[in-house]
Coordinates of C-alpha atoms and ligand atoms in Angstrom, one line a residue:
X290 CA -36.5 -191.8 -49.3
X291 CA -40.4 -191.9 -49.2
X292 CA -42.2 -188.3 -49.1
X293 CA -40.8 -186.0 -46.7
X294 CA -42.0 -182.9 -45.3
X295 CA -41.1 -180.0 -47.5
X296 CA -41.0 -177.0 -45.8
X297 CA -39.6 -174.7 -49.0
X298 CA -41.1 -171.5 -49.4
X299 CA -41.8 -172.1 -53.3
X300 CA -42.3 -174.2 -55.3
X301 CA -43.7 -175.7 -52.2
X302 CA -45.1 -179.0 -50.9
X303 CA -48.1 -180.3 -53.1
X304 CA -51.3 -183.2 -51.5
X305 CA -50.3 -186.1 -52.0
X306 CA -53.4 -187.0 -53.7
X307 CA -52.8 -184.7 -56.1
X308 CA -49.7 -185.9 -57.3
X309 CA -51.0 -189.7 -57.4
X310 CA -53.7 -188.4 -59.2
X311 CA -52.0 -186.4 -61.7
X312 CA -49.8 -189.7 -62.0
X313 CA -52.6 -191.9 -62.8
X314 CA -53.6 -189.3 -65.1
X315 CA -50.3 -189.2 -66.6
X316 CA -50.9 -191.3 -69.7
X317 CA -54.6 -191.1 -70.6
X318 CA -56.1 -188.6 -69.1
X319 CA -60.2 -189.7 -68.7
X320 CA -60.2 -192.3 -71.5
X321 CA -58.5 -189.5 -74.3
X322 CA -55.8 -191.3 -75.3
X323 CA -53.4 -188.8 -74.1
X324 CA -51.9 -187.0 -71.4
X325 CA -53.4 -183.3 -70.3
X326 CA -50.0 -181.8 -71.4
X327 CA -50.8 -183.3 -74.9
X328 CA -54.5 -181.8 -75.5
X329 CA -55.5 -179.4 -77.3
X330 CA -56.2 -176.5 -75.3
X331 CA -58.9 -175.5 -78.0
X332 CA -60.2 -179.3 -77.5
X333 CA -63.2 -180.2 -75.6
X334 CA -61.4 -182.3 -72.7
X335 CA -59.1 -179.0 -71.8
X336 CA -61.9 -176.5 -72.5
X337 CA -63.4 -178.1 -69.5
X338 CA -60.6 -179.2 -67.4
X339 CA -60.0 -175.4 -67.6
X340 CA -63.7 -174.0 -66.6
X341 CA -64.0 -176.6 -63.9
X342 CA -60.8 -175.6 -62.3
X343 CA -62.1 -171.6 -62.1
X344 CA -65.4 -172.7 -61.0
X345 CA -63.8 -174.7 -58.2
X346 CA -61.1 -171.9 -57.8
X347 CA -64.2 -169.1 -57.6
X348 CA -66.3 -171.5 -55.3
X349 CA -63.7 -172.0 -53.0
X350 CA -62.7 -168.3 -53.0
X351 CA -66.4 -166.5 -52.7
X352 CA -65.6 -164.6 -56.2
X353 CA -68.5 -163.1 -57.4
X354 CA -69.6 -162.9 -61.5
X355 CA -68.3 -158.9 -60.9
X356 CA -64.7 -160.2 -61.0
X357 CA -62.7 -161.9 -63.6
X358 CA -60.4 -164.6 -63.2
X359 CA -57.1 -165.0 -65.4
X360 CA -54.8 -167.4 -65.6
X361 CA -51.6 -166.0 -66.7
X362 CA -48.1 -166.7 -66.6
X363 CA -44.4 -165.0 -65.6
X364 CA -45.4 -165.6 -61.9
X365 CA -46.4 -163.2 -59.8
X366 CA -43.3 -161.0 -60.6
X367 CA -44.7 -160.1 -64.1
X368 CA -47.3 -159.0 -61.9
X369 CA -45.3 -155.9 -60.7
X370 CA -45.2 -154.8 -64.3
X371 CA -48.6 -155.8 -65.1
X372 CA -50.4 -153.8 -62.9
X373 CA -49.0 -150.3 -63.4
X374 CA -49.5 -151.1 -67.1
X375 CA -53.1 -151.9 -66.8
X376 CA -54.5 -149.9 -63.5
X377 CA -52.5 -146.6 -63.4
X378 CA -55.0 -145.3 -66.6
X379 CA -54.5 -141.4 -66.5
X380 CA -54.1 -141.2 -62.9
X381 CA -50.2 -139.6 -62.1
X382 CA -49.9 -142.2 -59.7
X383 CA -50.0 -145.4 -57.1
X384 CA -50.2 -146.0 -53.3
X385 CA -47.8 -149.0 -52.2
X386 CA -47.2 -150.1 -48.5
X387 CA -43.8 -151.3 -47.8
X388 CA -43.5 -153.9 -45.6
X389 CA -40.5 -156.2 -46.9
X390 CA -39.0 -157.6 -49.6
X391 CA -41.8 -158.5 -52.2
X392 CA -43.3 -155.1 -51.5
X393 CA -40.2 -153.6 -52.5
X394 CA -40.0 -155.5 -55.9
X395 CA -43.3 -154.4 -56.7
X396 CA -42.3 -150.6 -55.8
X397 CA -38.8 -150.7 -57.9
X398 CA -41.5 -152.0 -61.0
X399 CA -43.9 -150.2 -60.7
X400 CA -41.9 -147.0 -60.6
X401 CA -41.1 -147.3 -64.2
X402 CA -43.9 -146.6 -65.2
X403 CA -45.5 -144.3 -63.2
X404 CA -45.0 -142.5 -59.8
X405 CA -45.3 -144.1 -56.5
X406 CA -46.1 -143.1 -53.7
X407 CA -45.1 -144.9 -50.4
X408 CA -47.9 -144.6 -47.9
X409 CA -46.3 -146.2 -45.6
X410 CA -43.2 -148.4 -44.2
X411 CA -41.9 -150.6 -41.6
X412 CA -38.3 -150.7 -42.8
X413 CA -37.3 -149.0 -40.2
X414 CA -38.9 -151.9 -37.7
X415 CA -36.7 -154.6 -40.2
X416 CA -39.9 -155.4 -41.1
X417 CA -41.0 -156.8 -38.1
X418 CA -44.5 -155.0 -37.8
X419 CA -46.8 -153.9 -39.7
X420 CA -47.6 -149.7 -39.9
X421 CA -51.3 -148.8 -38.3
X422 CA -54.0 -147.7 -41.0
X423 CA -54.3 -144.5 -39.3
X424 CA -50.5 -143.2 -40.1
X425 CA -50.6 -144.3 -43.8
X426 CA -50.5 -141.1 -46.2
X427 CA -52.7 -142.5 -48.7
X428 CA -54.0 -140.5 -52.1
X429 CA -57.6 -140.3 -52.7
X430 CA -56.8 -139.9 -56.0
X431 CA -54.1 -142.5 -56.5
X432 CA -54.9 -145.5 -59.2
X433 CA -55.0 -148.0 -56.6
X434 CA -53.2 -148.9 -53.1
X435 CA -51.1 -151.9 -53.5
X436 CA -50.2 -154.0 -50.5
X437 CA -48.6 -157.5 -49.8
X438 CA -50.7 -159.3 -47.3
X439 CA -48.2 -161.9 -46.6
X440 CA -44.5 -161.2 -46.8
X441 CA -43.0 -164.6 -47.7
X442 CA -39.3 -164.0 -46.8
X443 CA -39.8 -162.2 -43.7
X444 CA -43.2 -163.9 -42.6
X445 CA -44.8 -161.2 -41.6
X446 CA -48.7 -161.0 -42.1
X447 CA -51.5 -158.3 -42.0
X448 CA -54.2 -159.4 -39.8
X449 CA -56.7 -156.9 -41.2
X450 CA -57.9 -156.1 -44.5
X451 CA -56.7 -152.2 -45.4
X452 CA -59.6 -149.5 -46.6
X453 CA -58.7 -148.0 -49.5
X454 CA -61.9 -145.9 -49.6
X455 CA -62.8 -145.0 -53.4
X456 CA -58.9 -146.6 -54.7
X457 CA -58.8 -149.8 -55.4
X458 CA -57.3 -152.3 -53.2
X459 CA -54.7 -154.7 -55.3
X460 CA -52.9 -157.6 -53.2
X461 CA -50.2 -159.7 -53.8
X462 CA -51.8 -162.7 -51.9
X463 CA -49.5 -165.0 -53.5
X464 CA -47.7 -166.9 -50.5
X465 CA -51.4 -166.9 -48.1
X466 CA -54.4 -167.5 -50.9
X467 CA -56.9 -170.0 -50.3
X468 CA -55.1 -170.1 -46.7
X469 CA -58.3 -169.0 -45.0
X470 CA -61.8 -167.2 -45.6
X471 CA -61.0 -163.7 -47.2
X472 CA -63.8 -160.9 -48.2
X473 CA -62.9 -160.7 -52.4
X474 CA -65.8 -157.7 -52.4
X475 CA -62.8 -155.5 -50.3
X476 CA -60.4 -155.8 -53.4
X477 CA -60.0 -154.3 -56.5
X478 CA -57.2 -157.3 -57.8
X479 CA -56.3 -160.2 -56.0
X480 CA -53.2 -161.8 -57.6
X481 CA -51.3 -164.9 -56.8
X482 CA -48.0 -166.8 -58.4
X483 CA -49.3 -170.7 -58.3
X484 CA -46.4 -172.5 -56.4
X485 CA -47.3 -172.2 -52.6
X486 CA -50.8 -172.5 -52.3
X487 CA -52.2 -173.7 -55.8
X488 CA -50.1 -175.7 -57.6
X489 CA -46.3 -175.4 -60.4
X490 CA -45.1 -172.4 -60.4
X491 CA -44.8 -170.2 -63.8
X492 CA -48.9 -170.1 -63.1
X493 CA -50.3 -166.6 -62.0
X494 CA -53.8 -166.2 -61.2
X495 CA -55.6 -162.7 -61.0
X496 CA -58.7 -161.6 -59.8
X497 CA -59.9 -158.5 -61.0
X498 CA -63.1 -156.5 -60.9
X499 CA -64.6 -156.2 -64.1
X500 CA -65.0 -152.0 -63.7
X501 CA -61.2 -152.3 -63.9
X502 CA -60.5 -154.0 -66.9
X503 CA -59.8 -151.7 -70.4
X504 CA -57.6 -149.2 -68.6
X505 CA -54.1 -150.6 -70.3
X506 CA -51.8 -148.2 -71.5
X507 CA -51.5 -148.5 -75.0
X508 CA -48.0 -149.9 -75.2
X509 CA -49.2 -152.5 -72.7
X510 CA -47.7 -156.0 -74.1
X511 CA -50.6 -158.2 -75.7
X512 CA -49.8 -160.7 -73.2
X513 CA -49.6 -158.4 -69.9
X514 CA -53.2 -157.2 -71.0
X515 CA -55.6 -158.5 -68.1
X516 CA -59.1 -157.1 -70.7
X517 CA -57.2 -159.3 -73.4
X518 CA -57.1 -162.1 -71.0
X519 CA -60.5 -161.6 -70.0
X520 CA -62.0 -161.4 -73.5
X521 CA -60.6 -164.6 -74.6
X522 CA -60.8 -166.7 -71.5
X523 CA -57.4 -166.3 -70.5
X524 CA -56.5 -168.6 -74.0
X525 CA -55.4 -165.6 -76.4
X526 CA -52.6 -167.7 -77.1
X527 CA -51.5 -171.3 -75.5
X528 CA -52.1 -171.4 -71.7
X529 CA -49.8 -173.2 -69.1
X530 CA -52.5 -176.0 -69.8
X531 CA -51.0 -178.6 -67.3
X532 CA -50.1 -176.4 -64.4
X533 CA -53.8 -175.7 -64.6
X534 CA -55.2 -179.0 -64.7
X535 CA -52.9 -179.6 -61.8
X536 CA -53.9 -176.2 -60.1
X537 CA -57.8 -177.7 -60.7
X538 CA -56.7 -181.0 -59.0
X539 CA -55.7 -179.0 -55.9
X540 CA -58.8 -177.1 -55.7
X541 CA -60.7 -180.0 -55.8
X542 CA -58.5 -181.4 -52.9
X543 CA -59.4 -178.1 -51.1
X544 CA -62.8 -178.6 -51.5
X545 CA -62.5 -182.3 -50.3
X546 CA -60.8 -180.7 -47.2
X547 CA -63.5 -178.2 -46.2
X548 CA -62.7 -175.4 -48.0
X549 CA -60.7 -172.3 -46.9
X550 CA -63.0 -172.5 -44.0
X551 CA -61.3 -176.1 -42.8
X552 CA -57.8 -175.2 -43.9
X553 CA -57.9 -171.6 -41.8
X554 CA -58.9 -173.6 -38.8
X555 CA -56.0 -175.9 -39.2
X556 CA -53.2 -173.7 -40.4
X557 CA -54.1 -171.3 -37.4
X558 CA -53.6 -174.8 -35.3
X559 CA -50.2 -175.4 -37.0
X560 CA -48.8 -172.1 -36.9
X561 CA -50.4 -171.3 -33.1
X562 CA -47.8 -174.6 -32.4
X563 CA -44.8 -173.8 -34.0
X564 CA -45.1 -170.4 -32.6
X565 CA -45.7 -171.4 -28.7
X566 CA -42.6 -173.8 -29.3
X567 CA -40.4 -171.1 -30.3
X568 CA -41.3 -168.4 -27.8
X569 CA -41.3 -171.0 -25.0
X570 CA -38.0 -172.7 -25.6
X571 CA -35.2 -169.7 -25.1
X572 CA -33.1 -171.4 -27.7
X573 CA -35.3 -169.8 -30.4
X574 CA -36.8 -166.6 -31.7
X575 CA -38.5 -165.1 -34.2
X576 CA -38.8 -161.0 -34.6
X577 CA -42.0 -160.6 -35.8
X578 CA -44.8 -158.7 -33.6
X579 CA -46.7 -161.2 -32.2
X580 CA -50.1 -159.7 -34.0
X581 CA -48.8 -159.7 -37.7
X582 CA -47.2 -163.5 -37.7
X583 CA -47.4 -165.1 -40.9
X584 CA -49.4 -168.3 -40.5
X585 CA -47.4 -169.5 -43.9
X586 CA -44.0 -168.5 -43.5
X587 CA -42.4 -168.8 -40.0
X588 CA -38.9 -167.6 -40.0
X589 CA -36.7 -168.6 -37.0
X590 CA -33.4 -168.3 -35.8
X591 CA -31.2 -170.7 -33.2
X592 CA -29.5 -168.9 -30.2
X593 CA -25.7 -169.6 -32.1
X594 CA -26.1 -169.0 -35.7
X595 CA -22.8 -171.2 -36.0
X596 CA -25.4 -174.3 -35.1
X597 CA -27.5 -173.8 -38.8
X598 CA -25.4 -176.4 -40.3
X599 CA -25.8 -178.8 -38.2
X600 CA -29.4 -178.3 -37.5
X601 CA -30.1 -178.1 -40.9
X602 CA -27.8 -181.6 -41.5
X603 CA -30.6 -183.0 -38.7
X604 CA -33.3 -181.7 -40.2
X605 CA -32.1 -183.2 -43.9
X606 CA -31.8 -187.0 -41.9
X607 CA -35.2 -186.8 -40.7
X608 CA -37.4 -185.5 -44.1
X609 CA -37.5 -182.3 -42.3
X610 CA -36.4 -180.5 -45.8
X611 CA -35.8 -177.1 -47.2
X612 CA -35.8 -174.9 -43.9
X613 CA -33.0 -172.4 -44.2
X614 CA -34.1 -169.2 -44.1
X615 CA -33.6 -167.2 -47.2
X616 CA -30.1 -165.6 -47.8
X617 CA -31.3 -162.4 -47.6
X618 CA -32.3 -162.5 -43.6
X619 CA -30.4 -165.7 -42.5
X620 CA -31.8 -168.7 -39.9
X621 CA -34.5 -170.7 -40.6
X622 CA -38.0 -170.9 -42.5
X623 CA -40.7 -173.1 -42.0
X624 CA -43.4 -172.1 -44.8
X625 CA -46.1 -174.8 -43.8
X626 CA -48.7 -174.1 -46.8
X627 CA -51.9 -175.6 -46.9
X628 CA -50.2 -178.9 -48.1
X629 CA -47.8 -179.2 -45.1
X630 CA -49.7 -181.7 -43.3
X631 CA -50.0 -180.9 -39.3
X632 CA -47.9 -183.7 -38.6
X633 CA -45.3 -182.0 -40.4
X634 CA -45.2 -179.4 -37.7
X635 CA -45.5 -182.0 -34.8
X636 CA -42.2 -183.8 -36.4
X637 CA -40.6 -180.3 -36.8
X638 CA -41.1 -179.4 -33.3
X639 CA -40.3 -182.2 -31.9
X640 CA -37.1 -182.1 -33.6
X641 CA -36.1 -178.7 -32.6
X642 CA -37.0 -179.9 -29.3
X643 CA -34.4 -182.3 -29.0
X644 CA -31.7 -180.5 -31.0
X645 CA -32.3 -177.7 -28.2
X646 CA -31.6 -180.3 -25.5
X647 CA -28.8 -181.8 -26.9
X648 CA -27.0 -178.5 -28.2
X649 CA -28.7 -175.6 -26.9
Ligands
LIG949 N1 -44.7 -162.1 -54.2 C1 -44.6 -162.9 -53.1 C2 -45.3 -162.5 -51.9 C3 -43.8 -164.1 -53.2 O1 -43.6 -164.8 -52.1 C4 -43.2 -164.4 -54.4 C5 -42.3 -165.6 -54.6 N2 -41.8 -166.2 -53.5 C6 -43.3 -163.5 -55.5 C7 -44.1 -162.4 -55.4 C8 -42.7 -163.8 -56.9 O2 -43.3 -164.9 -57.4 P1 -42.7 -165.5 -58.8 O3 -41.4 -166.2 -58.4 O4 -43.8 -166.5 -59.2 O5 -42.5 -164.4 -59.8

């Protein structure tokens, strides 16, 4: 089979450019004699493979110098843990907005170590919308208001940026980062697990302001200590060396692209198409209120549930790959990531098209 179009929801599709450069690379990376994953990460080469990839990543991003960025790992599910540890200082406790199922992870974590409070919920929506600002109970005097601007599973997305006043604002940006221009001055911590929209999963890269650093508890793990990550360049001990060269090969393909600027402008194309498909053609739906879509992650179900198999053995034939929903709200998922090219879309669509004719 030659590449097809991966529409999985993580680890997701990848440029193509990337991974032929990263094979070329494979061997001898630059003249070095070796491969990336074989360096040093004390060494010259890596050292700067390393800084050119968070220059690239802060260039592309609009991070100021009053924010660090870490490269960690444990994905952004060690981030639930993390964040408690190191932001909740000697506050009693933290805001968190529920609106789906990686909200909710970060809640049932975060409780253990501290209280939470939920300012607000769409559960009882199914998490189909998105609460307005003006009903959220929010703490002035909470450690920090967590949100999750993109819902992955349930694909549904905030269209505005929440004001957390004097609290920090800490998002779990991991399935819509680098997706489009953002305002990094609004947020205390911007985390992100690697494997959607920057590059192998495992990676988890945090943006924090530098005013929030030093808070840890003291039984904060060495390694879940952002100021210890900070302090030493995010190399206390060995870093995921290669998913960060690889994650530095996709910013530089970003930046070849346009930027986040470019890649807004086309992944509002691409999801503005699957979308009109859908809620023109009566044989498919999606829940979500039209205003908090997820331009990443568009969930879909068929008018007879008892056609996914089939539709799903169609899409397989045609390098339409990895688009059943996740088993936790059935149907279908198309997560089309900066990577998914538009043509991708147009061969989806068309598809569903013709399987609506011929079945619907
Ligand atoms: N948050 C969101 C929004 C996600 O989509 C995911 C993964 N799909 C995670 C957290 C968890 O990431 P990881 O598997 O890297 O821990």
């Amino acid at each position: 089979m030659s590449r097809a179009y991966n529409f999985c929801a993580g680890p997701a599709i990848l440029p193509e450019p990337v991974l032929q450069q990263a094979r070329d690379e494979m061997l001898n990376w630059n003249n070095s004699g070796m491969s990336v994953m074989e360096m040093s990460h004390r060494g010259e080469d890596f050292i700067r493979i390393a800084e050119t990839a968070e220059n690239d990543f802060r260039e592309l991003a609009g991070i100021s110098d009053d924010y660090a960025v870490l490269f960690m790992q444990g994905g952004a599910s060690s981030q639930f843990s993390c964040i408690p540890l190191n932001l909740l200082g000697d506050k009693p406790s933290a805001d968190y907005i529920n609106t789906g199922i990686w909200s909710e992870k970060a809640i049932a974590e975060a409780k253990r170590y501290g209280d939470v409070n939920i300012a607000a919920s769409s559960r009882d929506s199914g998490f189909t919308t998105i609460p307005d600002q003006s009903v959220w109970q929010t703490d002035a005097n909470a450690a920090y208001l967590h949100y999750t601007p993109n819902e992955t599973i349930g694909g549904l997305e905030y269209d505005f940026i929440p004001d957390g006043g004097n609290v920090p604002l800490v998002a779990d940006m991991s399935s819509t980062i680098l997706s489009r221009p953002l305002d990094v001055s609004k947020f205390g911590m911007i985390y992100a697990g690697a494997q959607k929209n920057i590059g192998p999963s495992g990676l988890v890269v945090v943006v924090i302001r530098k005013d929030l650093l030093g808070k840890a508890r003291k039984e904060t793990p060495t390694m879940m200590n952002y100021q210890i990550f900070a302090d030493n360049g995010s190399m206390y001990n060995t870093p995921a060396t290669f998913s960060w060269y690889l994650a530095g090969l996709v910013f530089k393909w970003l930046k070849a692209q346009g930027g986040v600027q470019a890649m807004g402008e086309i992944n509002a194309r691409k999801a503005k198409k699957l979308y009109d498909f859908i809620d023109t053609n009566d044989f498919y739906g999606n829940p979500i209120d039209h205003r908090f879509r997820s331009w990443m992650n568009i969930p879909f179900t068929l008018a007879d549930d008892a056609l996914n198999g089939e539709f799903l053995k169609g899409a397989d034939a045609r390098g339409l790959l990895n688009l059943k929903g996740h088993r936790s709200v059935g149907g279908m998922r198309a997560s089309i990531y900066n990577a998914l090219p538009e043509a991708g879309v147009d061969a989806l669509v068309q598809y569903m098209a013709e399987f609506a004719k011929e079945r619907g």
